[in-house]
Amino acid sequence: MKIQGKQYQTIWLKEGNPEIVQVIDQRKLPFQFEIFELKTVEDAFFAIKEMVVRGAPLIGVTAACGMYQAILNFDEGDFEKYINEKADYLKSSRPTAVNLAFAVDEMVEFILSNKPDSELVQKVLQKATSLKEKEIEYSNKIGEFGLEIIEEIYQKNKQAVNILTHCNAGWLACIDWGTATAPIYKAHLKGIPVHVWVDETRPRNQGARLTAFELSEEGVPHTVIPDNTGGHLMQHGLVDLVIVGSDRTTATGDVANKIGTYLKALAAKDNNIPFYVALPSSTFDFTLEDGLTGIPIEQRDATEVSEIEGWTENGIQTVRLIPEKSVAANYGFDVTPARLITGLLTERGICKAKRESILELFPEKGNTKKQESNIK
Ligand code: MRU
């Protein structure tokens, strides 16, 4: 997608030096556009943990690139042990988005099933690139299926379709197109009038800072709203459709997404508004049955709540928001139970948030070994 009219993806190899991976530094957007370079697996860990990159699909691809850099920097010793250590290290960077483990496990399996010869580095780079290309294709397909939903609403109402989204499940969170935003971009490109209600998404403000930025750059009409506004808008007929992303979706259709998603799903249910979750297959965790007990919820630094960042004439500044003696809590995600979800929007089509319906789209996952709980 575009930034100042120039086409970008969120992660790529440095021109002239394929050993360096470049990403857009999302900590600085929308105020400054800066490229961040990853040269080592430690850089990839840092970028994921500190949210230089964020969003489930991008986290996965960054980790895959981290494994590529681990191979590049391998010196000597027990290769298999080294690879497994780097994989565990990367997987510990953020707990909720399952794409991270999915991508790292795929890379490890690939690396260890190949001979550790002089061609391995190139092969591993190709593998990481193919994971990236797959994510782009998934987002593109999600966009095409989601477009049908928006088009149907437009044909019925013959007026701009109002879509509410939470957090940033846009192209910045993915590699291109986005998950929740892909249908919106497709509709906009097709000339269907759309308007997006953008939840600001405290505490990190991914909606206000990133989704609003993306939509501005693509010229999509949108309005940023405080997180508590959605229910009021729904009660007054100002929301036709909710589309959010996911960081992990169970075999039964429970969805972990940015904190506050659950409340939007409750309000949508109460107001009979379709609530869709857009996700690529890399975001399913088929080992899990119950999202509430199974999905680990990241707790981040409380200063993300007690302070806020913004733009002043002196650049990006941080200010304190709460009394010095008060304590803040920072749960990064919540779980929306399947019963509140109208449908899951995947690269293979739309299904109900129910095991049978999910397996109709992904029959090969029917025999996945289940685990009781993922929470240690
Ligand atoms: O903490 P983040 O910014 O990595 O969380 C991302 C989200 O929760 C997004 O809403 C998104 O749906 C998942 S990525 C497409």
PDB file of C-alpha atoms in Angstrom, residues 134-300:
ATOM      1  CA  LYS A 134       1.869 -16.238   1.427  1.00  0.00           C
ATOM      2  CA  GLU A 135       0.758 -13.628   3.971  1.00  0.00           C
ATOM      3  CA  ILE A 136       0.330 -11.068   1.195  1.00  0.00           C
ATOM      4  CA  GLU A 137      -1.745 -13.528  -0.805  1.00  0.00           C
ATOM      5  CA  TYR A 138      -3.858 -14.380   2.267  1.00  0.00           C
ATOM      6  CA  SER A 139      -4.612 -10.706   2.921  1.00  0.00           C
ATOM      7  CA  ASN A 140      -5.474 -10.170  -0.726  1.00  0.00           C
ATOM      8  CA  LYS A 141      -7.935 -13.069  -0.682  1.00  0.00           C
ATOM      9  CA  ILE A 142      -9.444 -11.952   2.647  1.00  0.00           C
ATOM     10  CA  GLY A 143     -10.017  -8.607   0.943  1.00  0.00           C
ATOM     11  CA  GLU A 144     -11.854 -10.215  -1.955  1.00  0.00           C
ATOM     12  CA  PHE A 145     -14.160 -12.251   0.277  1.00  0.00           C
ATOM     13  CA  GLY A 146     -14.775  -9.320   2.624  1.00  0.00           C
ATOM     14  CA  LEU A 147     -15.573  -7.061  -0.307  1.00  0.00           C
ATOM     15  CA  GLU A 148     -18.668  -9.191  -0.980  1.00  0.00           C
ATOM     16  CA  ILE A 149     -20.002  -8.376   2.514  1.00  0.00           C
ATOM     17  CA  ILE A 150     -19.466  -4.640   2.055  1.00  0.00           C
ATOM     18  CA  GLU A 151     -20.932  -4.720  -1.438  1.00  0.00           C
ATOM     19  CA  GLU A 152     -24.067  -6.480  -0.195  1.00  0.00           C
ATOM     20  CA  ILE A 153     -24.629  -3.836   2.498  1.00  0.00           C
ATOM     21  CA  TYR A 154     -24.097  -1.085  -0.054  1.00  0.00           C
ATOM     22  CA  GLN A 155     -26.560  -2.630  -2.524  1.00  0.00           C
ATOM     23  CA  LYS A 156     -29.161  -2.782   0.247  1.00  0.00           C
ATOM     24  CA  ASN A 157     -28.688   0.720   1.701  1.00  0.00           C
ATOM     25  CA  LYS A 158     -27.343   2.657  -1.302  1.00  0.00           C
ATOM     26  CA  GLN A 159     -25.298   4.870   0.982  1.00  0.00           C
ATOM     27  CA  ALA A 160     -21.754   4.907   2.357  1.00  0.00           C
ATOM     28  CA  VAL A 161     -21.065   1.773   4.377  1.00  0.00           C
ATOM     29  CA  ASN A 162     -19.969   2.589   7.937  1.00  0.00           C
ATOM     30  CA  ILE A 163     -17.414   0.104   9.195  1.00  0.00           C
ATOM     31  CA  LEU A 164     -15.982   0.094  12.703  1.00  0.00           C
ATOM     32  CA  THR A 165     -12.553  -1.371  13.344  1.00  0.00           C
ATOM     33  CA  HIS A 166     -10.416  -1.786  16.437  1.00  0.00           C
ATOM     34  CA  CYS A 167      -6.629  -1.576  16.783  1.00  0.00           C
ATOM     35  CA  ASN A 168      -4.599  -1.836  13.584  1.00  0.00           C
ATOM     36  CA  ALA A 169      -5.304  -4.929  11.548  1.00  0.00           C
ATOM     37  CA  GLY A 170      -4.207  -3.019   8.488  1.00  0.00           C
ATOM     38  CA  TRP A 171      -1.366  -3.428   6.042  1.00  0.00           C
ATOM     39  CA  LEU A 172       1.112  -2.195   8.650  1.00  0.00           C
ATOM     40  CA  ALA A 173       0.158  -5.149  10.873  1.00  0.00           C
ATOM     41  CA  CYS A 174       0.498  -7.501   7.946  1.00  0.00           C
ATOM     42  CA  ILE A 175       2.757  -7.048   4.934  1.00  0.00           C
ATOM     43  CA  ASP A 176       0.299  -5.564   2.488  1.00  0.00           C
ATOM     44  CA  TRP A 177      -3.493  -4.991   2.318  1.00  0.00           C
ATOM     45  CA  GLY A 178      -4.100  -5.925   5.963  1.00  0.00           C
ATOM     46  CA  THR A 179      -6.698  -8.340   7.269  1.00  0.00           C
ATOM     47  CA  ALA A 180      -9.570  -6.210   8.634  1.00  0.00           C
ATOM     48  CA  THR A 181      -8.707  -3.363   6.259  1.00  0.00           C
ATOM     49  CA  ALA A 182      -8.269  -5.403   3.063  1.00  0.00           C
ATOM     50  CA  PRO A 183     -12.049  -5.516   2.331  1.00  0.00           C
ATOM     51  CA  ILE A 184     -12.215  -1.779   3.012  1.00  0.00           C
ATOM     52  CA  TYR A 185      -9.378  -1.001   0.579  1.00  0.00           C
ATOM     53  CA  LYS A 186     -10.918  -3.298  -2.054  1.00  0.00           C
ATOM     54  CA  ALA A 187     -14.302  -1.571  -1.672  1.00  0.00           C
ATOM     55  CA  HIS A 188     -12.720   1.872  -1.842  1.00  0.00           C
ATOM     56  CA  LEU A 189     -10.767   0.926  -4.982  1.00  0.00           C
ATOM     57  CA  LYS A 190     -13.984  -0.382  -6.538  1.00  0.00           C
ATOM     58  CA  GLY A 191     -15.724   2.942  -5.945  1.00  0.00           C
ATOM     59  CA  ILE A 192     -18.044   1.715  -3.181  1.00  0.00           C
ATOM     60  CA  PRO A 193     -18.400   4.579  -0.682  1.00  0.00           C
ATOM     61  CA  VAL A 194     -17.089   3.537   2.723  1.00  0.00           C
ATOM     62  CA  HIS A 195     -16.452   5.372   5.973  1.00  0.00           C
ATOM     63  CA  VAL A 196     -14.398   3.852   8.782  1.00  0.00           C
ATOM     64  CA  TRP A 197     -14.873   4.466  12.492  1.00  0.00           C
ATOM     65  CA  VAL A 198     -11.363   4.023  13.886  1.00  0.00           C
ATOM     66  CA  ASP A 199     -11.177   3.084  17.592  1.00  0.00           C
ATOM     67  CA  GLU A 200      -8.176   4.928  18.965  1.00  0.00           C
ATOM     68  CA  THR A 201      -7.193   1.735  20.874  1.00  0.00           C
ATOM     69  CA  ARG A 202      -5.571   2.744  24.115  1.00  0.00           C
ATOM     70  CA  PRO A 203      -2.994   2.295  25.454  1.00  0.00           C
ATOM     71  CA  ARG A 204      -0.716   2.142  22.391  1.00  0.00           C
ATOM     72  CA  ASN A 205      -3.221   3.895  20.116  1.00  0.00           C
ATOM     73  CA  GLN A 206      -2.702   1.614  17.130  1.00  0.00           C
ATOM     74  CA  GLY A 207      -6.039   2.841  15.753  1.00  0.00           C
ATOM     75  CA  ALA A 208      -5.397   6.564  16.160  1.00  0.00           C
ATOM     76  CA  ARG A 209      -1.777   6.354  15.075  1.00  0.00           C
ATOM     77  CA  LEU A 210      -1.572   3.519  12.563  1.00  0.00           C
ATOM     78  CA  THR A 211      -5.004   2.687  11.127  1.00  0.00           C
ATOM     79  CA  ALA A 212      -5.818   6.386  10.727  1.00  0.00           C
ATOM     80  CA  PHE A 213      -2.423   6.915   9.075  1.00  0.00           C
ATOM     81  CA  GLU A 214      -2.942   4.068   6.612  1.00  0.00           C
ATOM     82  CA  LEU A 215      -6.444   5.163   5.707  1.00  0.00           C
ATOM     83  CA  SER A 216      -5.305   8.796   5.271  1.00  0.00           C
ATOM     84  CA  GLU A 217      -2.509   7.734   2.939  1.00  0.00           C
ATOM     85  CA  GLU A 218      -4.977   5.678   0.849  1.00  0.00           C
ATOM     86  CA  GLY A 219      -7.601   8.439   0.887  1.00  0.00           C
ATOM     87  CA  VAL A 220     -10.252   6.360   2.669  1.00  0.00           C
ATOM     88  CA  PRO A 221     -12.777   8.507   4.620  1.00  0.00           C
ATOM     89  CA  HIS A 222     -12.514   7.786   8.329  1.00  0.00           C
ATOM     90  CA  THR A 223     -13.100   9.249  11.794  1.00  0.00           C
ATOM     91  CA  VAL A 224     -11.026   8.466  14.884  1.00  0.00           C
ATOM     92  CA  ILE A 225     -13.160   7.829  17.968  1.00  0.00           C
ATOM     93  CA  PRO A 226     -12.361   7.210  21.627  1.00  0.00           C
ATOM     94  CA  ASP A 227     -12.627   3.519  22.432  1.00  0.00           C
ATOM     95  CA  ASN A 228     -15.857   3.966  24.364  1.00  0.00           C
ATOM     96  CA  THR A 229     -17.804   5.523  21.493  1.00  0.00           C
ATOM     97  CA  GLY A 230     -18.634   2.427  19.431  1.00  0.00           C
ATOM     98  CA  GLY A 231     -21.644   1.337  21.518  1.00  0.00           C
ATOM     99  CA  HIS A 232     -23.290   4.743  21.195  1.00  0.00           C
ATOM    100  CA  LEU A 233     -22.726   4.794  17.426  1.00  0.00           C
ATOM    101  CA  MET A 234     -24.209   1.317  17.096  1.00  0.00           C
ATOM    102  CA  GLN A 235     -27.318   2.267  19.102  1.00  0.00           C
ATOM    103  CA  HIS A 236     -27.899   5.152  16.703  1.00  0.00           C
ATOM    104  CA  GLY A 237     -27.600   3.193  13.461  1.00  0.00           C
ATOM    105  CA  LEU A 238     -24.227   4.678  12.574  1.00  0.00           C
ATOM    106  CA  VAL A 239     -22.368   1.379  12.223  1.00  0.00           C
ATOM    107  CA  ASP A 240     -23.272  -1.133   9.484  1.00  0.00           C
ATOM    108  CA  LEU A 241     -20.494  -3.593  10.084  1.00  0.00           C
ATOM    109  CA  VAL A 242     -17.598  -4.330  12.442  1.00  0.00           C
ATOM    110  CA  ILE A 243     -14.421  -5.943  11.118  1.00  0.00           C
ATOM    111  CA  VAL A 244     -11.496  -6.648  13.428  1.00  0.00           C
ATOM    112  CA  GLY A 245      -8.359  -8.751  13.163  1.00  0.00           C
ATOM    113  CA  SER A 246      -7.125 -11.563  15.364  1.00  0.00           C
ATOM    114  CA  ASP A 247      -3.934 -12.567  17.106  1.00  0.00           C
ATOM    115  CA  ARG A 248      -5.027 -16.120  17.826  1.00  0.00           C
ATOM    116  CA  THR A 249      -8.211 -18.002  16.975  1.00  0.00           C
ATOM    117  CA  THR A 250      -9.051 -21.378  18.481  1.00  0.00           C
ATOM    118  CA  ALA A 251     -10.368 -24.466  16.669  1.00  0.00           C
ATOM    119  CA  THR A 252     -13.794 -23.545  18.047  1.00  0.00           C
ATOM    120  CA  GLY A 253     -13.716 -19.937  16.800  1.00  0.00           C
ATOM    121  CA  ASP A 254     -12.847 -17.975  19.967  1.00  0.00           C
ATOM    122  CA  VAL A 255     -10.756 -14.951  19.039  1.00  0.00           C
ATOM    123  CA  ALA A 256      -7.989 -13.155  20.919  1.00  0.00           C
ATOM    124  CA  ASN A 257      -7.514  -9.637  19.646  1.00  0.00           C
ATOM    125  CA  LYS A 258      -6.441  -6.267  21.010  1.00  0.00           C
ATOM    126  CA  ILE A 259      -7.926  -5.403  24.400  1.00  0.00           C
ATOM    127  CA  GLY A 260     -11.397  -3.908  23.977  1.00  0.00           C
ATOM    128  CA  THR A 261     -12.456  -6.112  21.064  1.00  0.00           C
ATOM    129  CA  TYR A 262     -14.745  -8.153  23.342  1.00  0.00           C
ATOM    130  CA  LEU A 263     -16.686  -5.055  24.389  1.00  0.00           C
ATOM    131  CA  LYS A 264     -17.242  -4.126  20.732  1.00  0.00           C
ATOM    132  CA  ALA A 265     -18.516  -7.627  20.020  1.00  0.00           C
ATOM    133  CA  LEU A 266     -20.983  -7.387  22.938  1.00  0.00           C
ATOM    134  CA  ALA A 267     -22.280  -4.047  21.709  1.00  0.00           C
ATOM    135  CA  ALA A 268     -22.556  -5.343  18.137  1.00  0.00           C
ATOM    136  CA  LYS A 269     -24.555  -8.376  19.327  1.00  0.00           C
ATOM    137  CA  ASP A 270     -26.898  -6.183  21.351  1.00  0.00           C
ATOM    138  CA  ASN A 271     -27.509  -3.985  18.319  1.00  0.00           C
ATOM    139  CA  ASN A 272     -27.751  -6.766  15.738  1.00  0.00           C
ATOM    140  CA  ILE A 273     -24.727  -5.531  13.822  1.00  0.00           C
ATOM    141  CA  PRO A 274     -22.593  -8.056  11.916  1.00  0.00           C
ATOM    142  CA  PHE A 275     -19.265  -8.615  13.665  1.00  0.00           C
ATOM    143  CA  TYR A 276     -16.605 -10.230  11.470  1.00  0.00           C
ATOM    144  CA  VAL A 277     -13.082 -11.284  12.339  1.00  0.00           C
ATOM    145  CA  ALA A 278     -10.581 -11.270   9.463  1.00  0.00           C
ATOM    146  CA  LEU A 279      -7.650 -13.634   9.829  1.00  0.00           C
ATOM    147  CA  PRO A 280      -5.185 -15.613   7.745  1.00  0.00           C
ATOM    148  CA  SER A 281      -4.834 -19.326   8.480  1.00  0.00           C
ATOM    149  CA  SER A 282      -1.496 -18.624  10.206  1.00  0.00           C
ATOM    150  CA  THR A 283      -3.558 -17.058  13.036  1.00  0.00           C
ATOM    151  CA  PHE A 284      -5.517 -20.227  13.834  1.00  0.00           C
ATOM    152  CA  ASP A 285      -4.354 -22.284  16.774  1.00  0.00           C
ATOM    153  CA  PHE A 286      -5.979 -25.633  16.081  1.00  0.00           C
ATOM    154  CA  THR A 287      -4.495 -27.109  19.269  1.00  0.00           C
ATOM    155  CA  LEU A 288      -6.797 -24.954  21.387  1.00  0.00           C
ATOM    156  CA  GLU A 289     -10.449 -25.526  22.233  1.00  0.00           C
ATOM    157  CA  ASP A 290     -11.215 -22.746  24.665  1.00  0.00           C
ATOM    158  CA  GLY A 291      -9.889 -19.233  24.107  1.00  0.00           C
ATOM    159  CA  LEU A 292     -10.514 -18.010  27.646  1.00  0.00           C
ATOM    160  CA  THR A 293      -8.463 -20.699  29.352  1.00  0.00           C
ATOM    161  CA  GLY A 294      -6.071 -21.459  26.510  1.00  0.00           C
ATOM    162  CA  ILE A 295      -4.822 -18.216  25.023  1.00  0.00           C
ATOM    163  CA  PRO A 296      -2.002 -16.483  26.913  1.00  0.00           C
ATOM    164  CA  ILE A 297      -2.789 -12.792  27.315  1.00  0.00           C
ATOM    165  CA  GLU A 298       0.208 -10.494  27.177  1.00  0.00           C
ATOM    166  CA  GLN A 299       0.604  -8.025  30.014  1.00  0.00           C
ATOM    167  CA  ARG A 300       2.779  -5.128  28.997  1.00  0.00           C
TER     168      ARG A 300
END
